[in-house]
Short mmCIF file of C-alpha atoms in Angstrom, two decimals:
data_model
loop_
_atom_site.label_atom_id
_atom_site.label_comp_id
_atom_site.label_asym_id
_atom_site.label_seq_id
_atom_site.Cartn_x
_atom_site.Cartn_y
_atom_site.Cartn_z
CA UNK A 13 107.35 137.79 98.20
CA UNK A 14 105.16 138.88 101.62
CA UNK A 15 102.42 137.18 100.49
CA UNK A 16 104.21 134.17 100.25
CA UNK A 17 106.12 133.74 103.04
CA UNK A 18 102.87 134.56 105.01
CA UNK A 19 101.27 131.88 103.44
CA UNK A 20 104.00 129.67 104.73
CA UNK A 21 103.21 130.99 108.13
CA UNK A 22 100.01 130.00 107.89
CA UNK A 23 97.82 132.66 107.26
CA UNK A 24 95.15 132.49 104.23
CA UNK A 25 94.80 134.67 101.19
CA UNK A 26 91.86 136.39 102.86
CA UNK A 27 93.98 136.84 106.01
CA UNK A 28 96.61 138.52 104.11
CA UNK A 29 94.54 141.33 102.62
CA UNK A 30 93.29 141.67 105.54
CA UNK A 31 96.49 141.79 107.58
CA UNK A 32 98.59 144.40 105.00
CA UNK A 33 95.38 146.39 104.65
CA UNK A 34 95.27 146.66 108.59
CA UNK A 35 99.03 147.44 108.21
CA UNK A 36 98.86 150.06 105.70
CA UNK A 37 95.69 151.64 107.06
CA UNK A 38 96.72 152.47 110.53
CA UNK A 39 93.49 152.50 113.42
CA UNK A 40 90.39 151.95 111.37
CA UNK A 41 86.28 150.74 111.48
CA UNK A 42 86.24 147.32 109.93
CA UNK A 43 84.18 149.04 107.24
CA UNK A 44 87.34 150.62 105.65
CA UNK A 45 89.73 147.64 106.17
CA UNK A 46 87.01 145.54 104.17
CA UNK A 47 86.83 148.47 101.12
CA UNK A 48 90.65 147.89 101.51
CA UNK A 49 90.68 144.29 101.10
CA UNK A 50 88.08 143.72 99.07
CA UNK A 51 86.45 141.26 100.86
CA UNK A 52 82.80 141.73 102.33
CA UNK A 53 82.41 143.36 106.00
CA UNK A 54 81.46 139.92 107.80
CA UNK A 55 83.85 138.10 106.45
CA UNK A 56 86.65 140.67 107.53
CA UNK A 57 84.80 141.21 110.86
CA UNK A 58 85.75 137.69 111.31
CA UNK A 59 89.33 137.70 110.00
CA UNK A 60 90.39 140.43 112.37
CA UNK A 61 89.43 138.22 115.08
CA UNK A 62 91.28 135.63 113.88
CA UNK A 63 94.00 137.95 113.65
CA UNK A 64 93.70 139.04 116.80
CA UNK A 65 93.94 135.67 118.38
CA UNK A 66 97.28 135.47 116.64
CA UNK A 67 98.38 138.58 118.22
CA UNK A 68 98.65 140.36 115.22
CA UNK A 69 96.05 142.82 115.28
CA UNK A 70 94.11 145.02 118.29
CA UNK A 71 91.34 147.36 118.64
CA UNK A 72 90.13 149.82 120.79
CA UNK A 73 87.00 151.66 121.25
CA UNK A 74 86.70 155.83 120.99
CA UNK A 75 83.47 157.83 120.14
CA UNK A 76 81.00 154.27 120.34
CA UNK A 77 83.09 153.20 117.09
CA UNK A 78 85.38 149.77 117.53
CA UNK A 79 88.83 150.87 115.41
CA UNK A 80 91.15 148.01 114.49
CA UNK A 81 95.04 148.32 114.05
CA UNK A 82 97.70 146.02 113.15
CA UNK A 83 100.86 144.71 115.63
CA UNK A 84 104.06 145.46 115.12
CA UNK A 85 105.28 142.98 112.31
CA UNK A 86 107.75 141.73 114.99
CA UNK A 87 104.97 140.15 116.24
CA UNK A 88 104.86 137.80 113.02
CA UNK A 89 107.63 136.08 115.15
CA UNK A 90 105.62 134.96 118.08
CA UNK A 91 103.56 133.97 115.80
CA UNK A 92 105.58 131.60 113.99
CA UNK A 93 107.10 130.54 117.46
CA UNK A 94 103.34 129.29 118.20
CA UNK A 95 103.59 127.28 115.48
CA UNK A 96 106.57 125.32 116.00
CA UNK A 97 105.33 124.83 119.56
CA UNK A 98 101.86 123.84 118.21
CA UNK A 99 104.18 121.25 115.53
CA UNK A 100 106.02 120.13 118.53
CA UNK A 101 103.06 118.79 120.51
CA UNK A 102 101.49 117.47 117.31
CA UNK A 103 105.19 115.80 116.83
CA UNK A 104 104.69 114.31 120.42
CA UNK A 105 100.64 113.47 119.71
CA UNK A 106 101.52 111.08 116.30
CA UNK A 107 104.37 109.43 118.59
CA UNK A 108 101.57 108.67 120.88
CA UNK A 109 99.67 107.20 117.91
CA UNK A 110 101.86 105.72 115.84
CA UNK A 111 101.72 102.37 118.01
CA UNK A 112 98.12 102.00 117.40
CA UNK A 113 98.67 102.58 113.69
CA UNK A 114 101.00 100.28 113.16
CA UNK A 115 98.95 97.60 114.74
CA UNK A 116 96.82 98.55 112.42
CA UNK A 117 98.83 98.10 109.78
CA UNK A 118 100.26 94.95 110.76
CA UNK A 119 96.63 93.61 110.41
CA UNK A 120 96.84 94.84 107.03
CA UNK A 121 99.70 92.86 106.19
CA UNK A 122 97.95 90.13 106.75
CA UNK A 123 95.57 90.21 104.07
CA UNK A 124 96.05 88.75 100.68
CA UNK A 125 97.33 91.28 98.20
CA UNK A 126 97.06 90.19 94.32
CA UNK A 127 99.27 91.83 91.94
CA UNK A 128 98.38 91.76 88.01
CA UNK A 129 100.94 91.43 85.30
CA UNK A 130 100.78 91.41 81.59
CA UNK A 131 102.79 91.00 78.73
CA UNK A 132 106.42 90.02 78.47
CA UNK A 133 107.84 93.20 81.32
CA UNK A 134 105.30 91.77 83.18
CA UNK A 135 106.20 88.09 83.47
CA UNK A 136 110.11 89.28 83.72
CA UNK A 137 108.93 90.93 86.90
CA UNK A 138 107.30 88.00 88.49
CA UNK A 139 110.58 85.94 87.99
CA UNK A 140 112.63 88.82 89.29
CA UNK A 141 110.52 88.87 92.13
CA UNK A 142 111.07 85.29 93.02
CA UNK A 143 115.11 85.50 93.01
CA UNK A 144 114.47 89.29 94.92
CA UNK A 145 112.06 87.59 97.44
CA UNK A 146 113.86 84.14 98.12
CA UNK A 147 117.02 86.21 98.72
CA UNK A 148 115.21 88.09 101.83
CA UNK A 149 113.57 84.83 102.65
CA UNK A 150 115.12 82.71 105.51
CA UNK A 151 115.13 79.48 103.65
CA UNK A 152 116.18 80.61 99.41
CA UNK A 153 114.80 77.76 97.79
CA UNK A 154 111.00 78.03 96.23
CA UNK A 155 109.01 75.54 94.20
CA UNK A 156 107.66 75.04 90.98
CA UNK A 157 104.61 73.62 89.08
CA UNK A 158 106.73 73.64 85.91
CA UNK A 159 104.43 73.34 82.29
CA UNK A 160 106.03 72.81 79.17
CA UNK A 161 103.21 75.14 77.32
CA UNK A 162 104.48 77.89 79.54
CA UNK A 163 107.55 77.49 79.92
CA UNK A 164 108.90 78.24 76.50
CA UNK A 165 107.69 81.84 77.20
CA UNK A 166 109.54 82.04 80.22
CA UNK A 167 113.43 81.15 78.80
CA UNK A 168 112.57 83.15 75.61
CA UNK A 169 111.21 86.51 78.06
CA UNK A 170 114.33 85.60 80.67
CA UNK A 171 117.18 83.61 79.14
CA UNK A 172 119.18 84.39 82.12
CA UNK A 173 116.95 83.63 84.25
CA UNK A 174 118.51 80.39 85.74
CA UNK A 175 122.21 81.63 85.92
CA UNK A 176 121.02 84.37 88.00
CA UNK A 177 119.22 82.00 90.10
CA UNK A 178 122.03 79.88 90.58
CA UNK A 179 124.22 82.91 91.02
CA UNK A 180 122.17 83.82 93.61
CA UNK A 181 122.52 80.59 95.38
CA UNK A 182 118.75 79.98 95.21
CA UNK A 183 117.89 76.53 95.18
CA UNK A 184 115.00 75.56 93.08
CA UNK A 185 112.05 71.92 93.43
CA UNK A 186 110.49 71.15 90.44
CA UNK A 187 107.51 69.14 89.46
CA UNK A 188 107.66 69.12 85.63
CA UNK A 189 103.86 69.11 84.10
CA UNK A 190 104.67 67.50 80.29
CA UNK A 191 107.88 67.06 78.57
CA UNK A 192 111.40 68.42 78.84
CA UNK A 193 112.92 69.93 81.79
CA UNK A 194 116.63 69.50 82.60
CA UNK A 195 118.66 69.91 85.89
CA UNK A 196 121.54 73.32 85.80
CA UNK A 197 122.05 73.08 89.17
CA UNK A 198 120.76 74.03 92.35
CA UNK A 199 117.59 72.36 91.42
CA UNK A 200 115.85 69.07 91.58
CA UNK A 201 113.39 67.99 89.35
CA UNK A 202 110.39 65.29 89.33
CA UNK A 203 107.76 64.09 86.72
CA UNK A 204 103.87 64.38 87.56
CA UNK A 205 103.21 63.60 83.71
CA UNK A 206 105.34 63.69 80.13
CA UNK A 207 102.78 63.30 78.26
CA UNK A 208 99.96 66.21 78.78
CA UNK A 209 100.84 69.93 79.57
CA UNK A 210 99.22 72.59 82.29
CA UNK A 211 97.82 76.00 81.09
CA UNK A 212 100.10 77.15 84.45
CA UNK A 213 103.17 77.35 85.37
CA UNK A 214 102.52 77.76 89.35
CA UNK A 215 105.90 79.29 91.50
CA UNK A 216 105.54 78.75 95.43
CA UNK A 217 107.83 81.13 97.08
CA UNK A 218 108.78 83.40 100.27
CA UNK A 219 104.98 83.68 101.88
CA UNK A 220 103.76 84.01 98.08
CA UNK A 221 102.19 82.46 95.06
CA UNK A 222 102.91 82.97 91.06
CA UNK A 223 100.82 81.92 88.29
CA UNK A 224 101.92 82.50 84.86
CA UNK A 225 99.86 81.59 81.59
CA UNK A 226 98.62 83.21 78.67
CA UNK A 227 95.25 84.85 77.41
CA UNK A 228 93.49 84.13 74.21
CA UNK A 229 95.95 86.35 71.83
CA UNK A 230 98.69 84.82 73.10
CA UNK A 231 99.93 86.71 75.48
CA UNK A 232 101.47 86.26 78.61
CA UNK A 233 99.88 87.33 81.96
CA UNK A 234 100.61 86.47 85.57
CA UNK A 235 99.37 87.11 89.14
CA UNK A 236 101.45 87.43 92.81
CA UNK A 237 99.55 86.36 95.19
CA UNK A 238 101.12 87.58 98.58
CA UNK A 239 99.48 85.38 101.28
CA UNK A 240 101.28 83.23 103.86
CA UNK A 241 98.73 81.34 104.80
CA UNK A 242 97.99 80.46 100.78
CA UNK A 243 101.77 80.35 100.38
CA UNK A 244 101.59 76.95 103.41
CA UNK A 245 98.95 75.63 102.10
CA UNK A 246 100.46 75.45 98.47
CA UNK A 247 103.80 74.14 99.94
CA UNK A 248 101.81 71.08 102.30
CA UNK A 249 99.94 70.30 98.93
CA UNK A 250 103.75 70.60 96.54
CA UNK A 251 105.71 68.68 99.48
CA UNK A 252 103.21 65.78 99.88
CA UNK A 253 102.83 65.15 95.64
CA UNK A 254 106.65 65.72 96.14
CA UNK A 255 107.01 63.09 98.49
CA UNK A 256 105.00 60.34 96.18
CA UNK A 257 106.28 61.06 92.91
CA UNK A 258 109.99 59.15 92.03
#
């Protein structure tokens, strides 16, 4: 129980032995406080100084011998007062900082961060991420390279997954890549092809970009790509095919 809440004040294992052996020893030559401790003479030589500097042990001199004796425990008090001063101008340092850090950061955030998903939890997150994400987004509508290979995985991994859109209030573009496709609501929906199918299905949405497909077993897999200036560039390619197609 001493040990540890001396540990929470700071002081090491070493320290300790040091300290309680100090304590229980009364004035002593370092060579007795280091038999005490069990620690080697140097190393104790130099642990009593640290101690001293916390105010927690003296010495004195008598007969050419240096004899070392511990503080009154009170003393552990000032001690842990000199922490929570020390904590306080640390507190006041990292408020000085934190502006410059967060620039930093900032900067951070604007570099492209790709996110790796596989199997069907994996593709369920990607489309929960694009209702989650248009929601915080100014505008809540996103846009989609729709294929018909693909998107049979997608209503049999998320049924729901257009009722929660439209309960959401999230309003959807399409460009349909091969057959099918029908409108629920909240959705428009044009025709590059009906004929031949895209390994992709490509979502553009809220500064990002999903790809969805699957891998030679069969098996669904899908990337975020969070990138604004990707995320424009997608959107000025979807708007203009948008724009030509009928």
């Amino acid at each position: 129980m001493i040990e540890k809440i001396l540990q929470n004040l700071g002081l090491t294992d070493k320290e300790i032995k040091v300290y309680l052996s100090s304590l229980k020893l009364g004035p002593t030559p370092v060579r007795k406080i280091a038999l005490e401790a069990g620690i080697n003479r140097g190393t104790t030589y130099d642990i009593l100084k640290a101690l001293i500097e916390l105010g927690l042990v003296s010495y004195y001199h008598q007969a050419k011998k240096q004899y070392f004796i511990a503080e009154d425990p009170a003393k552990l008090k000032d001690v842990l007062e000199k922490k929570q001063q020390d904590l306080e101008k640390i507190k006041g340092d990292v408020d000085q900082i934190i502006p410059q850090l967060k620039s930093i950061y900032d900067n951070a955030e604007n570099k492209p961060v790709v996110k790796f998903y596989e199997g069907d939890a994996g593709v369920k997150i990607i489309l929960q991420d694009v209702i989650a994400s248009c929601l915080a987004a100014e505008k809540k509508e996103y846009y989609v390279y729709s294929s018909s290979t693909i998107k049979k995985y997608i209503y049999e991994l998320f049924p729901d997954f257009t009722d929660q859109r439209i309960k959401a209030n999230v309003n959807v573009k399409v460009i349909s890549v091969g057959p099918g496709g029908e409108i629920r609501g909240l959705d428009e929906r044009k025709w590059l092809t009906t004929k031949e199918s895209a390994p992709t299905y490509t979502l553009i949405y809220a500064g990002k970009v999903a790809m969805i497909s699957v891998d030679s077993n069969d098996r669904p897999i899908g990337i975020i790509i969070e990138d604004n200036n990707l995320y424009k560039t997608q959107w000025i390619l979807f708007n203009f095919a948008w724009q030509k197609l009928e």
